[in-house]
Amino acid sequence: MKTSAAILSSQKVSSFFYSQAPLNHNPDYVTNNDNDKPNEEILGFDTDISITHASKGTRFLSIKDPLPEKLKFSKNSPSVSFDPIQEWEGYVKEINGDKFTADLIDLTDPNNKRLELGEFDINDISNDPSLLKEGAVFRISIGYKIERSGSRTKNFQIIFRRLPAWSKTEIENSKKEAAELINSIQWD
Amino acid sequence: MRYIPASSSCAIVMIGDFTPSLYTPAWLALNDLIEVGESESANIENISKQAAVFSLSWANFAIYDDRFQILSNIAPWVRLQDLTVKLFGEITPHQPVKAIGINRLVHYKLGNFAERDKLGEILAPREPWGDWGNQLKNTADEINSGLVSIAMKQGTNLSDRKHGHIEVRVEPSAMYQNDGVFVTVNDHYQLSDNDPSKENGSNAAELIAKQFELSITRSESLIDNIMSLTKP
């Protein structure tokens, strides 16, 4: 079912060999400059959720209201990319001065159910340190930080999650699981 | 050994009816979706009735009347999930949302033209193109032929949705023009089949909470599979 059609820039992409003239391209959101406007065409396929991409940049456009140049995405979009190699979910156990300890679950290896214990420096928290409290949930990602120049370094991110409240469905499912667990206990 | 991405992104895209001017960085901070400091340092391109386009240090937002889009280059990607689930599940649960895309985008640098063409030849051999295929061979002097773009779509055997599809696309990277490959996975979910009562933020949030990480894991596996066809 089509909800809308996507407008894609005509795919003037290079062939797997063809070397194009330098373009101001970024994988996220980069505009075309005025001298390099794409020939837009409507593609009526039903992948209208996809991120449209063309040789000159990844762009999102609406069929209803094609955007003027000034509304397109910024060249100041994040230029750095951080790609994870391994990721853990952590639960804060204790906070001691500028350190905190946490139980960690390895998310990269689904077979590894073992809890690991880690100690971290509060200064290493990548987002809002005020989210740190006992029981708080965070993610640690180890991966490559990649600069726009292409240079990369191993790095890590500690991000405390801004978790939504439990939904009714989640609460119901938890109650159901708890009831099943209780019923499965065989009393002597 | 596998290629390490040269650039990596993840995005959530929604189709529905939105009020762009509502989604300002200050409003996101007010609702505890981002930090106040982030809101203050946001790079605002435009906030108007027609569009809200701005970026934070870790994400780009683009909201129009018919779509809501957030993209990040910085893992962990779960931040996209948390923000959208909280936003649509708690703050705007009645917002009309018809469809959701969970997308993964990766650029790779293969090191030289030959490696990129080798991958292109595996995915779309020249031979079935007949005599013309023979003319698509490059020479030392002229390298201007080969695969431009290829996509594969799965619209059946998707046990996690009634309507939707997964589409994987491989094409040369415009970011790394000489030797780059750009792989995207579009994981598309329709919220309902002509049942407007299901097309709302609350159901969208529930779907994202349930599917986001599964989708990312599957997408990465699909991308890894393609990239395993060529070795560094």
Short mmCIF file of C-alpha atoms in Angstrom, two decimals, chain A residues 84-91 102-109 112 114-118 120 137-143 155-159 161, chain B residues 76 78 213:
data_model
loop_
_atom_site.label_atom_id
_atom_site.label_comp_id
_atom_site.label_asym_id
_atom_site.label_seq_id
_atom_site.Cartn_x
_atom_site.Cartn_y
_atom_site.Cartn_z
CA PRO A 84 30.04 -0.18 17.08
CA ILE A 85 32.00 -3.42 17.26
CA GLN A 86 30.72 -4.59 20.60
CA GLU A 87 27.95 -3.36 22.85
CA TRP A 88 26.84 -3.99 26.42
CA GLU A 89 23.82 -2.92 28.39
CA GLY A 90 24.67 -1.83 31.92
CA TYR A 91 22.69 -1.38 35.12
CA ALA A 102 27.52 -1.74 37.02
CA ASP A 103 26.31 -5.15 35.95
CA LEU A 104 26.84 -5.63 32.23
CA ILE A 105 25.20 -7.86 29.67
CA ASP A 106 27.01 -8.47 26.39
CA LEU A 107 24.55 -7.67 23.61
CA THR A 108 26.90 -8.65 20.81
CA ASP A 109 26.93 -12.29 21.77
CA ASN A 112 26.59 -15.04 26.50
CA ARG A 114 26.74 -14.15 31.93
CA LEU A 115 26.61 -10.93 33.93
CA GLU A 116 29.85 -9.05 33.99
CA LEU A 117 30.82 -6.41 36.51
CA GLY A 118 32.42 -3.18 35.40
CA PHE A 120 33.60 3.26 35.17
CA VAL A 137 20.34 1.74 32.41
CA PHE A 138 23.10 2.61 29.97
CA ARG A 139 24.84 1.33 26.87
CA ILE A 140 28.55 0.98 26.29
CA SER A 141 29.64 0.73 22.70
CA ILE A 142 33.20 0.01 21.68
CA GLY A 143 33.88 0.76 18.06
CA ASN A 155 36.84 4.59 20.88
CA PHE A 156 33.92 4.01 23.20
CA GLN A 157 30.65 5.66 24.11
CA ILE A 158 28.81 5.41 27.42
CA ILE A 159 25.27 6.57 26.86
CA ARG A 161 19.26 5.75 28.23
CA PRO B 76 24.65 3.17 20.18
CA VAL B 78 19.27 2.53 20.68
CA GLU B 213 17.06 -3.80 17.82
#
